[in-house]
JSON list of C-alpha atoms in Angstrom, two decimals:
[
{"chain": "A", "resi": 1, "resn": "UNK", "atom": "CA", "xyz": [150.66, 177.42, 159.41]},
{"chain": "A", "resi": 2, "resn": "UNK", "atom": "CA", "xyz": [153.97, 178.31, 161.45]},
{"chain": "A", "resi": 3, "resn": "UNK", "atom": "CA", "xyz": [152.59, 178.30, 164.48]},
{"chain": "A", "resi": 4, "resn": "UNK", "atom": "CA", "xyz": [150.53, 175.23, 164.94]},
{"chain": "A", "resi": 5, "resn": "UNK", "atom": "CA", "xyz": [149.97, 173.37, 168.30]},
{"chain": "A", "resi": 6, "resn": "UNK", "atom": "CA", "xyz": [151.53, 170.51, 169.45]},
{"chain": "A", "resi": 7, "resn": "UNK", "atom": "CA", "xyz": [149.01, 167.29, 167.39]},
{"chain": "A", "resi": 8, "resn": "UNK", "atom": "CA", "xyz": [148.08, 169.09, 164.69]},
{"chain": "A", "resi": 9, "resn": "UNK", "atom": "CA", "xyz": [150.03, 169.06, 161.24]},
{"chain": "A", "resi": 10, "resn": "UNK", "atom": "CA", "xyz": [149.45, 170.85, 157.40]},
{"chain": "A", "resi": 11, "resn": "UNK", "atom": "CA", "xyz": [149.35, 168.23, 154.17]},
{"chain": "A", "resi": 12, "resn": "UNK", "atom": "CA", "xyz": [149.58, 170.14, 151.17]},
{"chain": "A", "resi": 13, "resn": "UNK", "atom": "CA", "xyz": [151.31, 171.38, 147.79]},
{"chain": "A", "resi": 14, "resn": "UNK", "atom": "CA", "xyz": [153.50, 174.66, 148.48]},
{"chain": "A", "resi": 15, "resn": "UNK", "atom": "CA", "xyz": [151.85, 177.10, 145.89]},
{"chain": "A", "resi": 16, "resn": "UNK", "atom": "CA", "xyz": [155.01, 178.87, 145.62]},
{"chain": "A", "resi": 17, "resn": "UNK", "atom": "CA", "xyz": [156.05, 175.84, 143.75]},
{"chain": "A", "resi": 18, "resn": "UNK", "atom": "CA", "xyz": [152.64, 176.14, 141.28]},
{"chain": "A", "resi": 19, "resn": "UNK", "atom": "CA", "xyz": [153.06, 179.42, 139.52]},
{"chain": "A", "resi": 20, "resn": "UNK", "atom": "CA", "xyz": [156.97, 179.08, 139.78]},
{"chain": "A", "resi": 21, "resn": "UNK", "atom": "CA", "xyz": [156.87, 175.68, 137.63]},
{"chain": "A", "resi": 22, "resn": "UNK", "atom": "CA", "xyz": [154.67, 177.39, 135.31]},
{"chain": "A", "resi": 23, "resn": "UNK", "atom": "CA", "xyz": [156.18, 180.44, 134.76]},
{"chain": "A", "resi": 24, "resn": "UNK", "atom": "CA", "xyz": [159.75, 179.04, 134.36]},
{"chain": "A", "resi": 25, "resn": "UNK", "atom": "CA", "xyz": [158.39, 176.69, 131.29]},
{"chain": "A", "resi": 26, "resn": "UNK", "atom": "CA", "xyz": [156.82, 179.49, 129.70]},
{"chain": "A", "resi": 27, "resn": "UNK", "atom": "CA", "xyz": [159.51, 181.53, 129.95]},
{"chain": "A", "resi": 28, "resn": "UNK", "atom": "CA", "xyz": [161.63, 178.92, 128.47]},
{"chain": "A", "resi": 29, "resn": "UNK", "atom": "CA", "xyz": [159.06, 178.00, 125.40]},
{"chain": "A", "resi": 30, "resn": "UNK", "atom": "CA", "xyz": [159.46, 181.95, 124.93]},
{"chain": "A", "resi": 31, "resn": "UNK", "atom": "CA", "xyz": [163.15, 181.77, 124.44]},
{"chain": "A", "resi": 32, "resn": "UNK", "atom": "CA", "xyz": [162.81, 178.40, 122.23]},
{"chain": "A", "resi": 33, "resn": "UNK", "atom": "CA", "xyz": [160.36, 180.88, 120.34]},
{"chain": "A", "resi": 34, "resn": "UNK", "atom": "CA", "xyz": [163.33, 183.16, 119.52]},
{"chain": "A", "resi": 35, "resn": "UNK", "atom": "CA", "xyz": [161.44, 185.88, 122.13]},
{"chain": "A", "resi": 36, "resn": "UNK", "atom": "CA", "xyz": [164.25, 185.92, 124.58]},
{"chain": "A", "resi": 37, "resn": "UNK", "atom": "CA", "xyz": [165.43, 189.11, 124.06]},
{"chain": "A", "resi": 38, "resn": "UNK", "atom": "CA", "xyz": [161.91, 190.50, 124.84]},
{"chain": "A", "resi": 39, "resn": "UNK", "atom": "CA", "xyz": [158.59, 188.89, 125.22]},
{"chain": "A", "resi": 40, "resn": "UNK", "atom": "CA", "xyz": [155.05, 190.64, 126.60]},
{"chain": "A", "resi": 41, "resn": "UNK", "atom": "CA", "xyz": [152.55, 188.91, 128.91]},
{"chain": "A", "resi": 42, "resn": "UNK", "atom": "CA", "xyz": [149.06, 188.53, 130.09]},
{"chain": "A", "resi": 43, "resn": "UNK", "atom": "CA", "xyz": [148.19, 187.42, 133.44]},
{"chain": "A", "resi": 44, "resn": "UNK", "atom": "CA", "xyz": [144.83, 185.93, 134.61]},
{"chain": "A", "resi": 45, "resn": "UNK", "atom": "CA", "xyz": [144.64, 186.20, 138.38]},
{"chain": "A", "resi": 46, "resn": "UNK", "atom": "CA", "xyz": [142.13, 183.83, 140.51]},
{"chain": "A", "resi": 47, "resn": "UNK", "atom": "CA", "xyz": [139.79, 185.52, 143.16]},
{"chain": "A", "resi": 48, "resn": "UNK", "atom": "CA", "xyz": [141.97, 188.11, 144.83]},
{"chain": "A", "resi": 49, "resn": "UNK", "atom": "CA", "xyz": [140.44, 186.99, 148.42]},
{"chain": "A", "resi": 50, "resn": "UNK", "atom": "CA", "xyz": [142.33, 183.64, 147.75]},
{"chain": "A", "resi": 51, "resn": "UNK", "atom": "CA", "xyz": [145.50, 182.55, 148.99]},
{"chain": "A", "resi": 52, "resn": "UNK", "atom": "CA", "xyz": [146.78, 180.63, 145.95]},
{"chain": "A", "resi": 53, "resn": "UNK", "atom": "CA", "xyz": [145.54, 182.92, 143.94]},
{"chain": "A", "resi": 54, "resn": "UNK", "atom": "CA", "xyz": [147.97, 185.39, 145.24]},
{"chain": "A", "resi": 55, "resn": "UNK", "atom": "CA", "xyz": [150.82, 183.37, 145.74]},
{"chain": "A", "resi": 56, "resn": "UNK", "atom": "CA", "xyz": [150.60, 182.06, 142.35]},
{"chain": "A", "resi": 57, "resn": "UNK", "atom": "CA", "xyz": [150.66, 185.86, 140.57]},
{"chain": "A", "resi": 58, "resn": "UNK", "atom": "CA", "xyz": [153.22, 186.31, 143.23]},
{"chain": "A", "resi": 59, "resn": "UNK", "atom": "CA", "xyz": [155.67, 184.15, 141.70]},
{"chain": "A", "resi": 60, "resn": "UNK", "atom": "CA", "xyz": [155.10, 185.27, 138.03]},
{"chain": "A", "resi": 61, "resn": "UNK", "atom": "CA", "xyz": [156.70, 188.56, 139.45]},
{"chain": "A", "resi": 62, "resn": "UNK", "atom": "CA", "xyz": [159.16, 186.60, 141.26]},
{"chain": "A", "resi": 63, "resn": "UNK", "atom": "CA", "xyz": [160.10, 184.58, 137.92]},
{"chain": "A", "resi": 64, "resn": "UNK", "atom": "CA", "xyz": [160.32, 187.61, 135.67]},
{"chain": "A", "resi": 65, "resn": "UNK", "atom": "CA", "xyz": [162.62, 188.99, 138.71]},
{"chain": "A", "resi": 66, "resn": "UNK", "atom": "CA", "xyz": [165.33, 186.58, 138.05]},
{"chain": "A", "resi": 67, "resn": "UNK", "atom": "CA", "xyz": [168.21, 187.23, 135.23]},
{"chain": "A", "resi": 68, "resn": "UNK", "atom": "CA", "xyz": [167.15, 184.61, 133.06]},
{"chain": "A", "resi": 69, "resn": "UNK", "atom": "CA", "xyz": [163.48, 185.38, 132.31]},
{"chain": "A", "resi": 70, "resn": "UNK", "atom": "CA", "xyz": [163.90, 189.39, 133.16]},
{"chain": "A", "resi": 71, "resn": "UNK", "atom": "CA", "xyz": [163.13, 189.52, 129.37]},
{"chain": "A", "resi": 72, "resn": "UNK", "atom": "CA", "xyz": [159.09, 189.17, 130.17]},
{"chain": "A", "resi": 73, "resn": "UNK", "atom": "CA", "xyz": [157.07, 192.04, 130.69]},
{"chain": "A", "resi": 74, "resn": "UNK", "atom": "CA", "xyz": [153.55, 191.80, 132.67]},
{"chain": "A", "resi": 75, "resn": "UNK", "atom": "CA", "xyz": [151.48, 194.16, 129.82]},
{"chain": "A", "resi": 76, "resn": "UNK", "atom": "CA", "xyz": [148.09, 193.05, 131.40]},
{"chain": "A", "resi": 77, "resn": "UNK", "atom": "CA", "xyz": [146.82, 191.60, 134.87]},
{"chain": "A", "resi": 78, "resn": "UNK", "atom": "CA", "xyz": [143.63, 190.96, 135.67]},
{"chain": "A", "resi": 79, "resn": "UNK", "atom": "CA", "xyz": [141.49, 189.07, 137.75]},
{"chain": "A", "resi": 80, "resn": "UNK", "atom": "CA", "xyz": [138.75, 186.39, 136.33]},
{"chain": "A", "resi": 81, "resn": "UNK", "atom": "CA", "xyz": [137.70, 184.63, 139.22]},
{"chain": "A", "resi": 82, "resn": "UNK", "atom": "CA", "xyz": [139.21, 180.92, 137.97]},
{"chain": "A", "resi": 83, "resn": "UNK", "atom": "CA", "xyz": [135.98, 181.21, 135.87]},
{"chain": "A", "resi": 84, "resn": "UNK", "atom": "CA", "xyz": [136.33, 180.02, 132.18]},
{"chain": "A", "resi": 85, "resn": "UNK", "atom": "CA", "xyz": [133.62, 182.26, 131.23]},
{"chain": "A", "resi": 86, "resn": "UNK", "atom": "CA", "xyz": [135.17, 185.07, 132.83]},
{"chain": "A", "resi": 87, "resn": "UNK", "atom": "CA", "xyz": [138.59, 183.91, 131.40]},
{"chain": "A", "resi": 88, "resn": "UNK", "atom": "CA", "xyz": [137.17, 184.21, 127.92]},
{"chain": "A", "resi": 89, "resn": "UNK", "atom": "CA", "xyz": [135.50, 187.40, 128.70]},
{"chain": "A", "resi": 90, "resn": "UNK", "atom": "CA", "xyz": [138.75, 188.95, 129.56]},
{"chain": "A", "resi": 91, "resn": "UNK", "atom": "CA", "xyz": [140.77, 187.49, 127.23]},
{"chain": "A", "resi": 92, "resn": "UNK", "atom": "CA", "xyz": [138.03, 188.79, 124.71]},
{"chain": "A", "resi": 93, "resn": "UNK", "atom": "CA", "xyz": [138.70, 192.60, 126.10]},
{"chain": "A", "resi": 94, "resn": "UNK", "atom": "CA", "xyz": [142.46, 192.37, 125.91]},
{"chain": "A", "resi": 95, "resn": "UNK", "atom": "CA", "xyz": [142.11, 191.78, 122.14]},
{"chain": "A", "resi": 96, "resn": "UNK", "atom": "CA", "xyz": [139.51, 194.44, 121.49]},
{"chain": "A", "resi": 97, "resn": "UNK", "atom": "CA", "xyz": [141.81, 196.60, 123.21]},
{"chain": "A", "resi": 98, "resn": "UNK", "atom": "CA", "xyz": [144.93, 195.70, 121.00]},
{"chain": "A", "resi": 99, "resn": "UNK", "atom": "CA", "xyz": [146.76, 194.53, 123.71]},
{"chain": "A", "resi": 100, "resn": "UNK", "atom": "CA", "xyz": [149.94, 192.77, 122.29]},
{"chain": "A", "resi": 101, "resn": "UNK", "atom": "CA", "xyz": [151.41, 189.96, 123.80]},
{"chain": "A", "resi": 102, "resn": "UNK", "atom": "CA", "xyz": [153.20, 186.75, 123.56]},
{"chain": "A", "resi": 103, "resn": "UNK", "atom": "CA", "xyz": [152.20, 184.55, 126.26]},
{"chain": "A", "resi": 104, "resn": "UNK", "atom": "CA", "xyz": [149.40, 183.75, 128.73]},
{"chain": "A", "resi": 105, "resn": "UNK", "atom": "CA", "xyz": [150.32, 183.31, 132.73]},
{"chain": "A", "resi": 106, "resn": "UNK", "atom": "CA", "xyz": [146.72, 181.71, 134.18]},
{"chain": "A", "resi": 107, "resn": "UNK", "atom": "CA", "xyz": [146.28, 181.13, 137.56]},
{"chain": "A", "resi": 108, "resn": "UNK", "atom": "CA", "xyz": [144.03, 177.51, 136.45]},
{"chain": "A", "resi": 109, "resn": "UNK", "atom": "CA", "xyz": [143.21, 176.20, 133.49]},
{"chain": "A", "resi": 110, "resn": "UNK", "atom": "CA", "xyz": [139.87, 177.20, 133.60]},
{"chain": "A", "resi": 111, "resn": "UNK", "atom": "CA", "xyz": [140.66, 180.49, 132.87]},
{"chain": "A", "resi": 112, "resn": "UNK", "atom": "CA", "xyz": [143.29, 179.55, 130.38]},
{"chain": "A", "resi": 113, "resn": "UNK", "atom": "CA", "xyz": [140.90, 177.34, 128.32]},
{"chain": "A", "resi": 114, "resn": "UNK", "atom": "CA", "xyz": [138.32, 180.48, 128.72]},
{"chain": "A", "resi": 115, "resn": "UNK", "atom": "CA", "xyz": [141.29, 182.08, 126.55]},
{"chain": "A", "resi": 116, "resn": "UNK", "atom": "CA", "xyz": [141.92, 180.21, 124.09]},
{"chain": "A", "resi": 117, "resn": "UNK", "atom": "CA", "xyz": [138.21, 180.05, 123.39]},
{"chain": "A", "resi": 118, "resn": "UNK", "atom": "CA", "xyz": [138.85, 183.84, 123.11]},
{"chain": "A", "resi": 119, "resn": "UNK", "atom": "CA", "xyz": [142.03, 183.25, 120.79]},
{"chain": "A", "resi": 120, "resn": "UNK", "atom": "CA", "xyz": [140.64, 181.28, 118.53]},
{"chain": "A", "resi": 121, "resn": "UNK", "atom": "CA", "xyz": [137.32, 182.94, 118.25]},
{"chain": "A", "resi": 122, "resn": "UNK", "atom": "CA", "xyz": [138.98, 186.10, 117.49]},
{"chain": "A", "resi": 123, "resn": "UNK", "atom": "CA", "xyz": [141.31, 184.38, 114.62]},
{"chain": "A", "resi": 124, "resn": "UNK", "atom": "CA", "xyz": [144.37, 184.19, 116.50]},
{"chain": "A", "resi": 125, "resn": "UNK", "atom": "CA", "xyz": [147.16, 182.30, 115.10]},
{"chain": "A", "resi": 126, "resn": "UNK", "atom": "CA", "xyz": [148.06, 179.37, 117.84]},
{"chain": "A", "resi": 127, "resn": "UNK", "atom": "CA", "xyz": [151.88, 179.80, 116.83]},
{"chain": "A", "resi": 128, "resn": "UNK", "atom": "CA", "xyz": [151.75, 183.65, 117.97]},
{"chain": "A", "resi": 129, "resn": "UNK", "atom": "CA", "xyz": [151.37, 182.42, 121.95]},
{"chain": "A", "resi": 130, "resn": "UNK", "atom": "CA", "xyz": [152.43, 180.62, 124.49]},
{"chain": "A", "resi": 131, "resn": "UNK", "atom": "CA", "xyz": [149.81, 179.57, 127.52]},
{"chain": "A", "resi": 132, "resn": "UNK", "atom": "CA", "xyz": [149.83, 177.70, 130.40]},
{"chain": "A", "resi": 133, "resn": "UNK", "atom": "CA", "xyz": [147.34, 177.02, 133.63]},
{"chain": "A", "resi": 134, "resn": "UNK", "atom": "CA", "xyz": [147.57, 175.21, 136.73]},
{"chain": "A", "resi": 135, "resn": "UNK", "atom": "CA", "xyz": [145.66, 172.26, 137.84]},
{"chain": "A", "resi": 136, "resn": "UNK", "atom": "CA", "xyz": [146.00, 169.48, 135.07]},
{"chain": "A", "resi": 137, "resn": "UNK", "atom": "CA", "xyz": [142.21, 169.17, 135.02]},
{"chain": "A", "resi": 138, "resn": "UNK", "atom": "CA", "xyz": [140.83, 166.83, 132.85]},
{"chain": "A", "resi": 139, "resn": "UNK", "atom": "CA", "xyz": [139.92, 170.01, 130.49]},
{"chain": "A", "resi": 140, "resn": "UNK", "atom": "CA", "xyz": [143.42, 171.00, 130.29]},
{"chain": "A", "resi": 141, "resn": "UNK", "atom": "CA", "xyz": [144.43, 167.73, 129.70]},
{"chain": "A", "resi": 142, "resn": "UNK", "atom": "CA", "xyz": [142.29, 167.35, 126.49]},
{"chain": "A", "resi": 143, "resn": "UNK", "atom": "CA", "xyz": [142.74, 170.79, 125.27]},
{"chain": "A", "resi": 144, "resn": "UNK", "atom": "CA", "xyz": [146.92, 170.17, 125.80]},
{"chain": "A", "resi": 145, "resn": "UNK", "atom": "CA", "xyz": [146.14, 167.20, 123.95]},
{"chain": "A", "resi": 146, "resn": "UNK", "atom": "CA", "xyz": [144.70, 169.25, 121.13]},
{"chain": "A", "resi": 147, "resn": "UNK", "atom": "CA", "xyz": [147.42, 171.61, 120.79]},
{"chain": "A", "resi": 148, "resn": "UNK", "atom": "CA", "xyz": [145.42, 174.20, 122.56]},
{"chain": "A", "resi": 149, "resn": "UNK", "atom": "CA", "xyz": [147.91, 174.31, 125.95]},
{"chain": "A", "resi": 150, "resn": "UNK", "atom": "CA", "xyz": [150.76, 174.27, 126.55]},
{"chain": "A", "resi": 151, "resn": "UNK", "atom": "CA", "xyz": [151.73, 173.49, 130.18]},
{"chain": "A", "resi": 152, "resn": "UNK", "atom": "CA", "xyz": [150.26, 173.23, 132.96]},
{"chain": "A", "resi": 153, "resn": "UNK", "atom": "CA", "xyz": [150.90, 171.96, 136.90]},
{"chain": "A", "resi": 154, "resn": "UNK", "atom": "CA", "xyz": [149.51, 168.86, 138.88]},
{"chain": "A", "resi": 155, "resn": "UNK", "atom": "CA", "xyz": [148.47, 169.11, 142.26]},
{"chain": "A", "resi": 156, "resn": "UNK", "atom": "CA", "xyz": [148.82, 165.43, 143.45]},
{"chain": "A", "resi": 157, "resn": "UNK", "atom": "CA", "xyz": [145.48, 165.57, 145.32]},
{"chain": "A", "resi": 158, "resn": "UNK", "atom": "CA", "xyz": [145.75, 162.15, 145.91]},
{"chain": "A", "resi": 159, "resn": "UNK", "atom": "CA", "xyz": [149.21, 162.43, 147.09]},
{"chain": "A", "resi": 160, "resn": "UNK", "atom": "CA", "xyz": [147.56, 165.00, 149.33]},
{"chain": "A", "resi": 161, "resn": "UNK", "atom": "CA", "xyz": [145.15, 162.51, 150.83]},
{"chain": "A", "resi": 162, "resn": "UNK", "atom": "CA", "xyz": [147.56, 160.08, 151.83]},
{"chain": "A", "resi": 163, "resn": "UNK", "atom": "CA", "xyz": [149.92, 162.58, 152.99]},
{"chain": "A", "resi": 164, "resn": "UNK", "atom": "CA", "xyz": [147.27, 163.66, 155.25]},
{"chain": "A", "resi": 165, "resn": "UNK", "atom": "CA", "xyz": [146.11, 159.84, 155.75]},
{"chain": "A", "resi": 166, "resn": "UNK", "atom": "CA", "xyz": [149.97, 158.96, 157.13]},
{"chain": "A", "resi": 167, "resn": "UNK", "atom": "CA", "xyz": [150.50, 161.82, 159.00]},
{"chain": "A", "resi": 168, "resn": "UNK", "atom": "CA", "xyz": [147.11, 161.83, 160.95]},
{"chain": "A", "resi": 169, "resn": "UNK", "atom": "CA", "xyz": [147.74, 158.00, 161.78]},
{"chain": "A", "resi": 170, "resn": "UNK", "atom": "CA", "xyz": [151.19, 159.00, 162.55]},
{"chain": "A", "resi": 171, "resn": "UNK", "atom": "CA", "xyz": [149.86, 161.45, 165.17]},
{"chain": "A", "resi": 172, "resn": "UNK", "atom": "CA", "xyz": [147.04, 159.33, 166.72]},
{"chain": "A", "resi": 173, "resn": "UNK", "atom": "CA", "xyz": [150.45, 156.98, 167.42]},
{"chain": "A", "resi": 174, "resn": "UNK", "atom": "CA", "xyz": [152.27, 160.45, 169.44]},
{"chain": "A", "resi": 175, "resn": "UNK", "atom": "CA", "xyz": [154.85, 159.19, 166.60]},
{"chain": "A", "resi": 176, "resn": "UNK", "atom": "CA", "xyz": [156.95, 162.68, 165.38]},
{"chain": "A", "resi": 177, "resn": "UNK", "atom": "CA", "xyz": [155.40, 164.21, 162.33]},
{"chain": "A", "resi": 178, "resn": "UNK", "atom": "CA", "xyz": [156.76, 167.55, 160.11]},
{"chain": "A", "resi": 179, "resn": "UNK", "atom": "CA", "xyz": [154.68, 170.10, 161.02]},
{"chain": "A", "resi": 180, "resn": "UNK", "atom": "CA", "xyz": [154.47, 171.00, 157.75]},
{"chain": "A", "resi": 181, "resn": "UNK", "atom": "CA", "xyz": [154.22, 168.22, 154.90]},
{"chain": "A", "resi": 182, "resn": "UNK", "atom": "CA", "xyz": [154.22, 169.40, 150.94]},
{"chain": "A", "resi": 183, "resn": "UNK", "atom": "CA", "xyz": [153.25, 167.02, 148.51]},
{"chain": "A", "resi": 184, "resn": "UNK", "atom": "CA", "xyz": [155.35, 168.37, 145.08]},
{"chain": "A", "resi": 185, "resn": "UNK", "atom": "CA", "xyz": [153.54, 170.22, 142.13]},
{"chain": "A", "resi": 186, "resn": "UNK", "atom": "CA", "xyz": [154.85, 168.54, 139.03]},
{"chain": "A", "resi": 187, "resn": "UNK", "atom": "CA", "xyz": [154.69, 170.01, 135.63]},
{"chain": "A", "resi": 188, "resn": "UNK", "atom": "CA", "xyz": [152.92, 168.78, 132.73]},
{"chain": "A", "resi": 189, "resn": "UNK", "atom": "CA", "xyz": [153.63, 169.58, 129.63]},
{"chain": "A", "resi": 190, "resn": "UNK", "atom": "CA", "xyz": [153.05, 167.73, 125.62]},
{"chain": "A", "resi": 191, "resn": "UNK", "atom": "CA", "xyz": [156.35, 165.92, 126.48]},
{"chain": "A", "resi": 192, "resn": "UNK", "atom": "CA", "xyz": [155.10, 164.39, 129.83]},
{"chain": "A", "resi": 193, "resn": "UNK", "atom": "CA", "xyz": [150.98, 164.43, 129.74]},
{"chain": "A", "resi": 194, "resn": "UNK", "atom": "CA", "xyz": [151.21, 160.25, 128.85]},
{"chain": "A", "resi": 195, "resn": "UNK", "atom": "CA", "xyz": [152.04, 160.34, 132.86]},
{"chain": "A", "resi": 196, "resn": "UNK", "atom": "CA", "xyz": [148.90, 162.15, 133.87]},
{"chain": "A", "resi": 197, "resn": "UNK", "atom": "CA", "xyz": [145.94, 161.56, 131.89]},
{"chain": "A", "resi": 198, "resn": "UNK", "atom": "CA", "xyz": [144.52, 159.45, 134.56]},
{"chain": "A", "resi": 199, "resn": "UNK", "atom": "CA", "xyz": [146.35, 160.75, 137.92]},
{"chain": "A", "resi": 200, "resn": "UNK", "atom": "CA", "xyz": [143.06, 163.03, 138.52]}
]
């Protein structure tokens, strides 16, 4: 992406900016949870050949690097493909395994949703955990509705088609473009969801 030729330009959402927003609100629900002074976490990576997948789990670590979330520990990280199924599947494991923890980092919020099928199959007391994906499907959306999530991050794919709409007609003009051009990740959370529900 840094080195593209002269007429061609990149329209899209900076996924440093995905797992960052969703980290940082978990790690503050944590500390409104009274966990600040130490809190244990699960992360559920996407397909390790994928780009965002990385970056995402990338900036957990980053997160948990800085002084003010420092307090959350990675207990568990593990790929499950940004496949509910496999989500639940993992999440399933974890628990058989006695894994403790107090929040859930997923890459999307397929995975996510695959664990709290997992949670709440195996008894688990919604109160004990915080969990948040990335995408703001319509799945999260409901299941955030029904007290099942608790944040999660929209990519503004429709912001990304016009982006890409504006800049291409910019560029069929020879008017300058940014090489680069990020459309923002916004987070969604219970407070904020009335904004979303029909952005996707």
């Amino acid at each position: 992406v840094d080195t593209l030729p002269d007429g061609q330009a990149f329209v899209a959402s900076n996924e440093v900016d995905s797992g960052t927003l969703e980290t940082k609100e978990i790690c503050r629900l944590l500390k409104e949870k009274g966990k600040g002074e130490g809190a244990n976490i699960v992360v559920m990576v996407g397909e390790l050949s994928n780009q965002a997948a990385v970056q995402r789990t990338q900036d957990v670590h980053d997160v948990i690097a800085t002084p003010d979330c420092s307090f959350m520990k990675i207990v568990e990280e593990q790929t499950a493909n940004w496949n509910r199924a496999q989500g639940q599947d993992l999440m399933t494991n974890w628990i058989a395994k006695g894994v403790q923890f107090d929040a859930v980092v997923a890459n999307n919020d397929e995975m996510a949703i695959g664990a709290v099928q997992a949670l709440k199959a195996a008894g688990i007391p919604r109160e004990s955990y915080v969990i948040g994906g990335v995408d703001a499907t319509q799945d999260a959306l409901i299941a955030m509705q029904a007290g099942d999530l608790d944040v999660t991050i929209f990519q503004d794919a429709h912001g990304q088609g016009a982006g890409s709409i504006d800049t291409a007609l910019k560029l069929i003009k020879k008017e300058p473009v940014d090489k680069k051009v990020y459309i923002p990740f916004q987070l969604v959370t219970p407070a904020n969801i009335g904004d979303f529900l029909d952005k996707n």
